[in-house]
JSON list of C-alpha atoms and ligand atoms in Angstrom, two decimals:
[
{"chain": "Z", "resi": 1, "resn": "MET", "atom": "CA", "xyz": [-0.05, 0.09, 0.01]},
{"chain": "Z", "resi": 2, "resn": "ILE", "atom": "CA", "xyz": [1.28, 3.33, -0.79]},
{"chain": "Z", "resi": 3, "resn": "TYR", "atom": "CA", "xyz": [0.74, 6.03, 2.03]},
{"chain": "Z", "resi": 4, "resn": "PRO", "atom": "CA", "xyz": [0.37, 9.61, 1.45]},
{"chain": "Z", "resi": 5, "resn": "ILE", "atom": "CA", "xyz": [3.34, 11.79, 2.71]},
{"chain": "Z", "resi": 6, "resn": "TYR", "atom": "CA", "xyz": [2.78, 14.11, 5.60]},
{"chain": "Z", "resi": 7, "resn": "LEU", "atom": "CA", "xyz": [3.93, 17.62, 4.64]},
{"chain": "Z", "resi": 8, "resn": "TYR", "atom": "CA", "xyz": [5.67, 20.24, 6.62]},
{"chain": "Z", "resi": 9, "resn": "GLY", "atom": "CA", "xyz": [3.34, 21.91, 8.97]},
{"chain": "Z", "resi": 10, "resn": "HIS", "atom": "CA", "xyz": [1.59, 18.71, 10.27]},
{"chain": "Z", "resi": 11, "resn": "PRO", "atom": "CA", "xyz": [2.09, 18.42, 14.00]},
{"chain": "Z", "resi": 12, "resn": "VAL", "atom": "CA", "xyz": [3.06, 14.61, 13.53]},
{"chain": "Z", "resi": 13, "resn": "LEU", "atom": "CA", "xyz": [6.36, 15.89, 12.08]},
{"chain": "Z", "resi": 14, "resn": "ARG", "atom": "CA", "xyz": [7.09, 17.66, 15.24]},
{"chain": "Z", "resi": 15, "resn": "LYS", "atom": "CA", "xyz": [6.43, 14.91, 17.85]},
{"chain": "Z", "resi": 16, "resn": "ILE", "atom": "CA", "xyz": [9.32, 12.84, 19.44]},
{"chain": "Z", "resi": 17, "resn": "ALA", "atom": "CA", "xyz": [8.36, 9.53, 18.19]},
{"chain": "Z", "resi": 18, "resn": "THR", "atom": "CA", "xyz": [7.81, 6.61, 20.46]},
{"chain": "Z", "resi": 19, "resn": "PRO", "atom": "CA", "xyz": [9.76, 3.19, 20.64]},
{"chain": "Z", "resi": 20, "resn": "ILE", "atom": "CA", "xyz": [8.01, 0.11, 19.47]},
{"chain": "Z", "resi": 21, "resn": "SER", "atom": "CA", "xyz": [7.75, -3.59, 20.57]},
{"chain": "Z", "resi": 22, "resn": "LYS", "atom": "CA", "xyz": [8.09, -6.65, 18.61]},
{"chain": "Z", "resi": 23, "resn": "ASP", "atom": "CA", "xyz": [4.33, -7.24, 18.73]},
{"chain": "Z", "resi": 24, "resn": "TYR", "atom": "CA", "xyz": [3.55, -4.04, 16.85]},
{"chain": "Z", "resi": 25, "resn": "PRO", "atom": "CA", "xyz": [0.68, -4.88, 14.54]},
{"chain": "Z", "resi": 26, "resn": "ASN", "atom": "CA", "xyz": [1.72, -5.87, 10.93]},
{"chain": "Z", "resi": 27, "resn": "LEU", "atom": "CA", "xyz": [5.25, -4.43, 11.21]},
{"chain": "Z", "resi": 28, "resn": "ASN", "atom": "CA", "xyz": [6.59, -6.38, 8.25]},
{"chain": "Z", "resi": 29, "resn": "GLN", "atom": "CA", "xyz": [3.91, -5.09, 6.06]},
{"chain": "Z", "resi": 30, "resn": "LEU", "atom": "CA", "xyz": [4.27, -1.62, 7.34]},
{"chain": "Z", "resi": 31, "resn": "ILE", "atom": "CA", "xyz": [8.06, -1.78, 6.53]},
{"chain": "Z", "resi": 32, "resn": "ALA", "atom": "CA", "xyz": [7.38, -3.23, 3.18]},
{"chain": "Z", "resi": 33, "resn": "ASP", "atom": "CA", "xyz": [4.76, -0.43, 2.48]},
{"chain": "Z", "resi": 34, "resn": "MET", "atom": "CA", "xyz": [7.21, 2.31, 3.59]},
{"chain": "Z", "resi": 35, "resn": "PHE", "atom": "CA", "xyz": [9.67, 1.10, 1.02]},
{"chain": "Z", "resi": 36, "resn": "GLU", "atom": "CA", "xyz": [6.92, 1.04, -1.72]},
{"chain": "Z", "resi": 37, "resn": "THR", "atom": "CA", "xyz": [5.70, 4.49, -0.65]},
{"chain": "Z", "resi": 38, "resn": "MET", "atom": "CA", "xyz": [9.38, 5.73, -1.13]},
{"chain": "Z", "resi": 39, "resn": "TYR", "atom": "CA", "xyz": [10.01, 4.25, -4.46]},
{"chain": "Z", "resi": 40, "resn": "LYS", "atom": "CA", "xyz": [6.79, 5.53, -5.82]},
{"chain": "Z", "resi": 41, "resn": "SER", "atom": "CA", "xyz": [7.79, 9.09, -4.64]},
{"chain": "Z", "resi": 42, "resn": "GLU", "atom": "CA", "xyz": [10.27, 11.18, -6.60]},
{"chain": "Z", "resi": 43, "resn": "ASP", "atom": "CA", "xyz": [13.75, 10.70, -5.47]},
{"chain": "Z", "resi": 44, "resn": "GLY", "atom": "CA", "xyz": [13.35, 9.17, -1.94]},
{"chain": "Z", "resi": 45, "resn": "ILE", "atom": "CA", "xyz": [16.16, 7.32, -0.62]},
{"chain": "Z", "resi": 46, "resn": "GLY", "atom": "CA", "xyz": [14.98, 7.50, 3.01]},
{"chain": "Z", "resi": 47, "resn": "LEU", "atom": "CA", "xyz": [11.41, 7.65, 4.73]},
{"chain": "Z", "resi": 48, "resn": "ALA", "atom": "CA", "xyz": [10.65, 7.94, 8.42]},
{"chain": "Z", "resi": 49, "resn": "ALA", "atom": "CA", "xyz": [7.26, 6.77, 9.81]},
{"chain": "Z", "resi": 50, "resn": "PRO", "atom": "CA", "xyz": [6.17, 10.30, 11.18]},
{"chain": "Z", "resi": 51, "resn": "GLN", "atom": "CA", "xyz": [6.25, 11.09, 7.45]},
{"chain": "Z", "resi": 52, "resn": "ILE", "atom": "CA", "xyz": [3.24, 8.75, 6.78]},
{"chain": "Z", "resi": 53, "resn": "GLY", "atom": "CA", "xyz": [1.60, 9.93, 9.85]},
{"chain": "Z", "resi": 54, "resn": "LEU", "atom": "CA", "xyz": [2.75, 7.43, 12.46]},
{"chain": "Z", "resi": 55, "resn": "SER", "atom": "CA", "xyz": [4.77, 8.76, 15.33]},
{"chain": "Z", "resi": 56, "resn": "ILE", "atom": "CA", "xyz": [6.88, 5.59, 15.99]},
{"chain": "Z", "resi": 57, "resn": "ARG", "atom": "CA", "xyz": [10.68, 5.30, 15.89]},
{"chain": "Z", "resi": 58, "resn": "LEU", "atom": "CA", "xyz": [11.01, 3.47, 12.51]},
{"chain": "Z", "resi": 59, "resn": "PHE", "atom": "CA", "xyz": [12.71, 4.64, 9.43]},
{"chain": "Z", "resi": 60, "resn": "VAL", "atom": "CA", "xyz": [13.77, 3.01, 6.32]},
{"chain": "Z", "resi": 61, "resn": "ILE", "atom": "CA", "xyz": [16.85, 3.78, 3.91]},
{"chain": "Z", "resi": 62, "resn": "ASP", "atom": "CA", "xyz": [17.55, 2.30, 0.66]},
{"chain": "Z", "resi": 63, "resn": "LEU", "atom": "CA", "xyz": [20.99, 3.51, -1.14]},
{"chain": "Z", "resi": 64, "resn": "SER", "atom": "CA", "xyz": [21.26, 0.57, -3.41]},
{"chain": "Z", "resi": 65, "resn": "VAL", "atom": "CA", "xyz": [20.04, 2.69, -6.43]},
{"chain": "Z", "resi": 66, "resn": "LEU", "atom": "CA", "xyz": [23.30, 4.65, -5.82]},
{"chain": "Z", "resi": 67, "resn": "ALA", "atom": "CA", "xyz": [25.56, 1.36, -6.11]},
{"chain": "Z", "resi": 68, "resn": "ASP", "atom": "CA", "xyz": [26.96, 2.70, -9.39]},
{"chain": "Z", "resi": 69, "resn": "GLU", "atom": "CA", "xyz": [28.54, 5.75, -7.48]},
{"chain": "Z", "resi": 70, "resn": "ASP", "atom": "CA", "xyz": [29.60, 3.76, -4.35]},
{"chain": "Z", "resi": 71, "resn": "ALA", "atom": "CA", "xyz": [29.73, -0.26, -4.39]},
{"chain": "Z", "resi": 72, "resn": "SER", "atom": "CA", "xyz": [29.28, -0.26, -0.58]},
{"chain": "Z", "resi": 73, "resn": "PHE", "atom": "CA", "xyz": [25.55, 0.68, -1.21]},
{"chain": "Z", "resi": 74, "resn": "LYS", "atom": "CA", "xyz": [24.73, -2.43, -3.26]},
{"chain": "Z", "resi": 75, "resn": "ASP", "atom": "CA", "xyz": [22.98, -4.09, -0.28]},
{"chain": "Z", "resi": 76, "resn": "PHE", "atom": "CA", "xyz": [22.10, -0.96, 1.76]},
{"chain": "Z", "resi": 77, "resn": "LYS", "atom": "CA", "xyz": [18.42, -1.53, 2.04]},
{"chain": "Z", "resi": 78, "resn": "LYS", "atom": "CA", "xyz": [17.55, -1.38, 5.89]},
{"chain": "Z", "resi": 79, "resn": "ALA", "atom": "CA", "xyz": [14.82, -0.75, 8.49]},
{"chain": "Z", "resi": 80, "resn": "PHE", "atom": "CA", "xyz": [15.97, 1.08, 11.74]},
{"chain": "Z", "resi": 81, "resn": "ILE", "atom": "CA", "xyz": [13.81, 0.42, 14.62]},
{"chain": "Z", "resi": 82, "resn": "ASN", "atom": "CA", "xyz": [14.00, 2.27, 17.96]},
{"chain": "Z", "resi": 83, "resn": "ALA", "atom": "CA", "xyz": [17.28, 4.00, 16.67]},
{"chain": "Z", "resi": 84, "resn": "GLN", "atom": "CA", "xyz": [19.68, 5.96, 19.04]},
{"chain": "Z", "resi": 85, "resn": "ILE", "atom": "CA", "xyz": [22.46, 7.88, 17.75]},
{"chain": "Z", "resi": 86, "resn": "THR", "atom": "CA", "xyz": [25.14, 7.45, 20.36]},
{"chain": "Z", "resi": 87, "resn": "GLU", "atom": "CA", "xyz": [27.91, 9.43, 18.79]},
{"chain": "Z", "resi": 88, "resn": "ARG", "atom": "CA", "xyz": [28.47, 12.19, 15.99]},
{"chain": "Z", "resi": 89, "resn": "TYR", "atom": "CA", "xyz": [32.05, 12.47, 15.14]},
{"chain": "Z", "resi": 90, "resn": "GLY", "atom": "CA", "xyz": [34.29, 13.89, 12.58]},
{"chain": "Z", "resi": 91, "resn": "ASP", "atom": "CA", "xyz": [34.41, 16.98, 10.39]},
{"chain": "Z", "resi": 92, "resn": "SER", "atom": "CA", "xyz": [31.31, 19.09, 9.89]},
{"chain": "Z", "resi": 93, "resn": "VAL", "atom": "CA", "xyz": [30.26, 18.80, 6.07]},
{"chain": "Z", "resi": 94, "resn": "SER", "atom": "CA", "xyz": [27.99, 20.88, 4.12]},
{"chain": "Z", "resi": 95, "resn": "LYS", "atom": "CA", "xyz": [25.77, 19.43, 1.59]},
{"chain": "Z", "resi": 96, "resn": "ASP", "atom": "CA", "xyz": [22.54, 19.89, -0.32]},
{"chain": "Z", "resi": 97, "resn": "GLU", "atom": "CA", "xyz": [19.42, 18.06, 1.19]},
{"chain": "Z", "resi": 98, "resn": "GLY", "atom": "CA", "xyz": [15.78, 17.62, 0.29]},
{"chain": "Z", "resi": 99, "resn": "CYS", "atom": "CA", "xyz": [12.94, 16.02, 2.01]},
{"chain": "Z", "resi": 100, "resn": "LEU", "atom": "CA", "xyz": [9.57, 14.36, 0.68]},
{"chain": "Z", "resi": 101, "resn": "SER", "atom": "CA", "xyz": [7.67, 16.34, 3.40]},
{"chain": "Z", "resi": 102, "resn": "ILE", "atom": "CA", "xyz": [9.19, 19.47, 2.12]},
{"chain": "Z", "resi": 103, "resn": "PRO", "atom": "CA", "xyz": [8.73, 19.32, -1.59]},
{"chain": "Z", "resi": 104, "resn": "GLY", "atom": "CA", "xyz": [10.56, 21.86, -3.74]},
{"chain": "Z", "resi": 105, "resn": "ILE", "atom": "CA", "xyz": [12.94, 23.03, -1.37]},
{"chain": "Z", "resi": 106, "resn": "ASN", "atom": "CA", "xyz": [16.62, 21.92, -1.38]},
{"chain": "Z", "resi": 107, "resn": "GLU", "atom": "CA", "xyz": [19.09, 23.55, 1.01]},
{"chain": "Z", "resi": 108, "resn": "THR", "atom": "CA", "xyz": [22.54, 23.20, 2.28]},
{"chain": "Z", "resi": 109, "resn": "VAL", "atom": "CA", "xyz": [22.68, 21.31, 5.57]},
{"chain": "Z", "resi": 110, "resn": "THR", "atom": "CA", "xyz": [25.81, 21.03, 7.79]},
{"chain": "Z", "resi": 111, "resn": "ARG", "atom": "CA", "xyz": [26.33, 17.69, 9.54]},
{"chain": "Z", "resi": 112, "resn": "LYS", "atom": "CA", "xyz": [28.97, 15.69, 11.20]},
{"chain": "Z", "resi": 113, "resn": "ASN", "atom": "CA", "xyz": [30.63, 13.26, 8.90]},
{"chain": "Z", "resi": 114, "resn": "GLY", "atom": "CA", "xyz": [30.31, 10.28, 11.10]},
{"chain": "Z", "resi": 115, "resn": "VAL", "atom": "CA", "xyz": [27.70, 8.49, 13.41]},
{"chain": "Z", "resi": 116, "resn": "VAL", "atom": "CA", "xyz": [27.45, 5.52, 15.69]},
{"chain": "Z", "resi": 117, "resn": "ILE", "atom": "CA", "xyz": [23.85, 4.21, 15.85]},
{"chain": "Z", "resi": 118, "resn": "LYS", "atom": "CA", "xyz": [22.37, 1.56, 17.70]},
{"chain": "Z", "resi": 119, "resn": "TYR", "atom": "CA", "xyz": [19.15, -0.02, 16.39]},
{"chain": "Z", "resi": 120, "resn": "LEU", "atom": "CA", "xyz": [17.03, -3.10, 15.87]},
{"chain": "Z", "resi": 121, "resn": "ASP", "atom": "CA", "xyz": [16.30, -4.57, 12.39]},
{"chain": "Z", "resi": 122, "resn": "GLU", "atom": "CA", "xyz": [13.09, -5.82, 11.13]},
{"chain": "Z", "resi": 123, "resn": "ASN", "atom": "CA", "xyz": [13.65, -8.97, 12.92]},
{"chain": "Z", "resi": 124, "resn": "PHE", "atom": "CA", "xyz": [14.45, -7.07, 16.31]},
{"chain": "Z", "resi": 125, "resn": "VAL", "atom": "CA", "xyz": [18.05, -8.10, 16.03]},
{"chain": "Z", "resi": 126, "resn": "GLU", "atom": "CA", "xyz": [20.16, -5.20, 17.85]},
{"chain": "Z", "resi": 127, "resn": "HIS", "atom": "CA", "xyz": [22.88, -3.67, 15.98]},
{"chain": "Z", "resi": 128, "resn": "GLU", "atom": "CA", "xyz": [25.54, -1.08, 16.79]},
{"chain": "Z", "resi": 129, "resn": "GLU", "atom": "CA", "xyz": [27.05, 0.45, 13.73]},
{"chain": "Z", "resi": 130, "resn": "LYS", "atom": "CA", "xyz": [29.32, 3.25, 12.47]},
{"chain": "Z", "resi": 131, "resn": "TYR", "atom": "CA", "xyz": [28.53, 5.02, 9.26]},
{"chain": "Z", "resi": 132, "resn": "GLU", "atom": "CA", "xyz": [30.29, 7.97, 7.49]},
{"chain": "Z", "resi": 133, "resn": "SER", "atom": "CA", "xyz": [29.81, 10.41, 4.79]},
{"chain": "Z", "resi": 134, "resn": "PHE", "atom": "CA", "xyz": [26.71, 10.15, 2.65]},
{"chain": "Z", "resi": 135, "resn": "ALA", "atom": "CA", "xyz": [25.21, 7.07, 4.45]},
{"chain": "Z", "resi": 136, "resn": "ALA", "atom": "CA", "xyz": [25.76, 9.03, 7.84]},
{"chain": "Z", "resi": 137, "resn": "ARG", "atom": "CA", "xyz": [24.06, 12.17, 6.34]},
{"chain": "Z", "resi": 138, "resn": "VAL", "atom": "CA", "xyz": [20.90, 10.15, 5.24]},
{"chain": "Z", "resi": 139, "resn": "ILE", "atom": "CA", "xyz": [20.87, 8.36, 8.67]},
{"chain": "Z", "resi": 140, "resn": "GLN", "atom": "CA", "xyz": [21.03, 11.82, 10.53]},
{"chain": "Z", "resi": 141, "resn": "HIS", "atom": "CA", "xyz": [18.35, 13.34, 8.25]},
{"chain": "Z", "resi": 142, "resn": "GLU", "atom": "CA", "xyz": [15.93, 10.27, 8.97]},
{"chain": "Z", "resi": 143, "resn": "TYR", "atom": "CA", "xyz": [16.96, 10.24, 12.59]},
{"chain": "Z", "resi": 144, "resn": "ASP", "atom": "CA", "xyz": [15.72, 13.76, 12.88]},
{"chain": "Z", "resi": 145, "resn": "HIS", "atom": "CA", "xyz": [12.53, 12.84, 11.71]},
{"chain": "Z", "resi": 146, "resn": "ILE", "atom": "CA", "xyz": [11.91, 10.49, 14.70]},
{"chain": "Z", "resi": 147, "resn": "GLU", "atom": "CA", "xyz": [13.21, 13.07, 17.17]},
{"chain": "Z", "resi": 148, "resn": "GLY", "atom": "CA", "xyz": [10.57, 15.76, 15.81]},
{"chain": "Z", "resi": 149, "resn": "HIS", "atom": "CA", "xyz": [12.89, 17.82, 13.56]},
{"chain": "Z", "resi": 150, "resn": "VAL", "atom": "CA", "xyz": [13.24, 18.44, 9.76]},
{"chain": "Z", "resi": 151, "resn": "PHE", "atom": "CA", "xyz": [16.42, 19.56, 7.76]},
{"chain": "Z", "resi": 152, "resn": "ILE", "atom": "CA", "xyz": [15.43, 23.05, 7.52]},
{"chain": "Z", "resi": 153, "resn": "ASP", "atom": "CA", "xyz": [15.71, 23.48, 11.27]},
{"chain": "Z", "resi": 154, "resn": "HIS", "atom": "CA", "xyz": [19.54, 23.28, 10.72]},
{"chain": "Z", "resi": 155, "resn": "LEU", "atom": "CA", "xyz": [19.36, 26.40, 8.64]},
{"chain": "Z", "resi": 156, "resn": "SER", "atom": "CA", "xyz": [19.94, 29.98, 9.93]},
{"chain": "Z", "resi": 157, "resn": "PRO", "atom": "CA", "xyz": [17.21, 32.22, 10.94]},
{"chain": "Z", "resi": 158, "resn": "ILE", "atom": "CA", "xyz": [17.80, 34.30, 7.83]},
{"chain": "Z", "resi": 159, "resn": "ARG", "atom": "CA", "xyz": [17.69, 31.64, 5.48]},
{"chain": "Z", "resi": 160, "resn": "ARG", "atom": "CA", "xyz": [14.51, 30.18, 7.21]},
{"chain": "Z", "resi": 161, "resn": "GLN", "atom": "CA", "xyz": [12.98, 33.71, 6.87]},
{"chain": "Z", "resi": 162, "resn": "LEU", "atom": "CA", "xyz": [13.62, 33.70, 3.11]},
{"chain": "Z", "resi": 163, "resn": "LEU", "atom": "CA", "xyz": [11.94, 30.28, 2.69]},
{"chain": "Z", "resi": 164, "resn": "LYS", "atom": "CA", "xyz": [8.93, 31.39, 4.88]},
{"chain": "Z", "resi": 165, "resn": "SER", "atom": "CA", "xyz": [6.34, 31.98, 2.02]},
{"chain": "Z", "resi": 166, "resn": "LYS", "atom": "CA", "xyz": [7.23, 28.79, 0.16]},
{"chain": "Z", "resi": 167, "resn": "LEU", "atom": "CA", "xyz": [6.99, 26.92, 3.53]},
{"chain": "Z", "resi": 168, "resn": "THR", "atom": "CA", "xyz": [3.60, 28.55, 4.24]},
{"chain": "Z", "resi": 169, "resn": "ASN", "atom": "CA", "xyz": [2.48, 27.16, 0.60]},
{"chain": "Z", "resi": 170, "resn": "ILE", "atom": "CA", "xyz": [3.73, 23.75, 1.61]},
{"chain": "Z", "resi": 171, "resn": "ALA", "atom": "CA", "xyz": [1.78, 23.69, 4.80]},
{"chain": "Z", "resi": 172, "resn": "LYS", "atom": "CA", "xyz": [-1.56, 24.75, 2.83]},
{"chain": "Z", "resi": 173, "resn": "GLY", "atom": "CA", "xyz": [-0.80, 21.95, 0.23]},
{"chain": "Z", "resi": 174, "resn": "LYS", "atom": "CA", "xyz": [0.04, 24.64, -2.60]},
{"chain": "Z", "resi": 175, "resn": "VAL", "atom": "CA", "xyz": [2.76, 22.25, -4.12]},
{"chain": "Z", "resi": 176, "resn": "SER", "atom": "CA", "xyz": [3.09, 20.38, -7.30]},
{"chain": "Z", "resi": 177, "resn": "CYS", "atom": "CA", "xyz": [4.55, 16.93, -6.59]},
{"chain": "Z", "resi": 178, "resn": "ARG", "atom": "CA", "xyz": [3.88, 13.69, -8.07]},
{"chain": "Z", "resi": 179, "resn": "TYR", "atom": "CA", "xyz": [3.04, 11.80, -4.95]},
{"chain": "Z", "resi": 180, "resn": "LYS", "atom": "CA", "xyz": [-0.13, 11.69, -2.70]},
{"chain": "Z", "resi": 181, "resn": "PHE", "atom": "CA", "xyz": [0.24, 14.03, 0.27]},
{"chain": "Z", "resi": 182, "resn": "LYS", "atom": "CA", "xyz": [-1.54, 15.19, 3.45]},
{"chain": "Z", "resi": 183, "resn": "THR", "atom": "CA", "xyz": [-1.61, 18.45, 5.22]},
{"chain": "Z", "resi": 184, "resn": "ALA", "atom": "CA", "xyz": [-2.72, 19.36, 8.72]},
{"chain": "M", "resi": 1, "resn": "NI", "atom": "NI1", "xyz": [12.96, 14.07, 5.29]}
]
């Protein structure tokens, strides 16, 4: 099933999401649906549960489409449950980001180059892994969503002010995007 994407301005994107347990109803189906929703959208490589209206600590990332650029992404299709970033390290790196919940806006975001993340996979097996560079950026972006943040929160007040009318339009649903969406 394809879910509509909740857009900037919807309160669900501002909640700190809650952990889930193994008996969360139809979890495998939900994860499959999140990947499907992401593939049907424009250029999504990551999707967090709050973006489909569920305030739970779950996000999915698939970097395998980028395997041509980086062979280590070949099998990078993962679900992250109850994730906790325990460390951010290395240089601060600035790169452009976008978000399915904020269509039409791409802005430069500065993040740490590396992260250590603890999470459960779709089988509730615990992992603690280190990621760097692009993977670390995508993980930090999705992790923001389960903490009630979005990428534009990282911008300067002036930059945000300049985006204000665009953001107001997004919150009202005055956007053109190919996927189904939902506003508050
Ligand atoms: Ni996003």
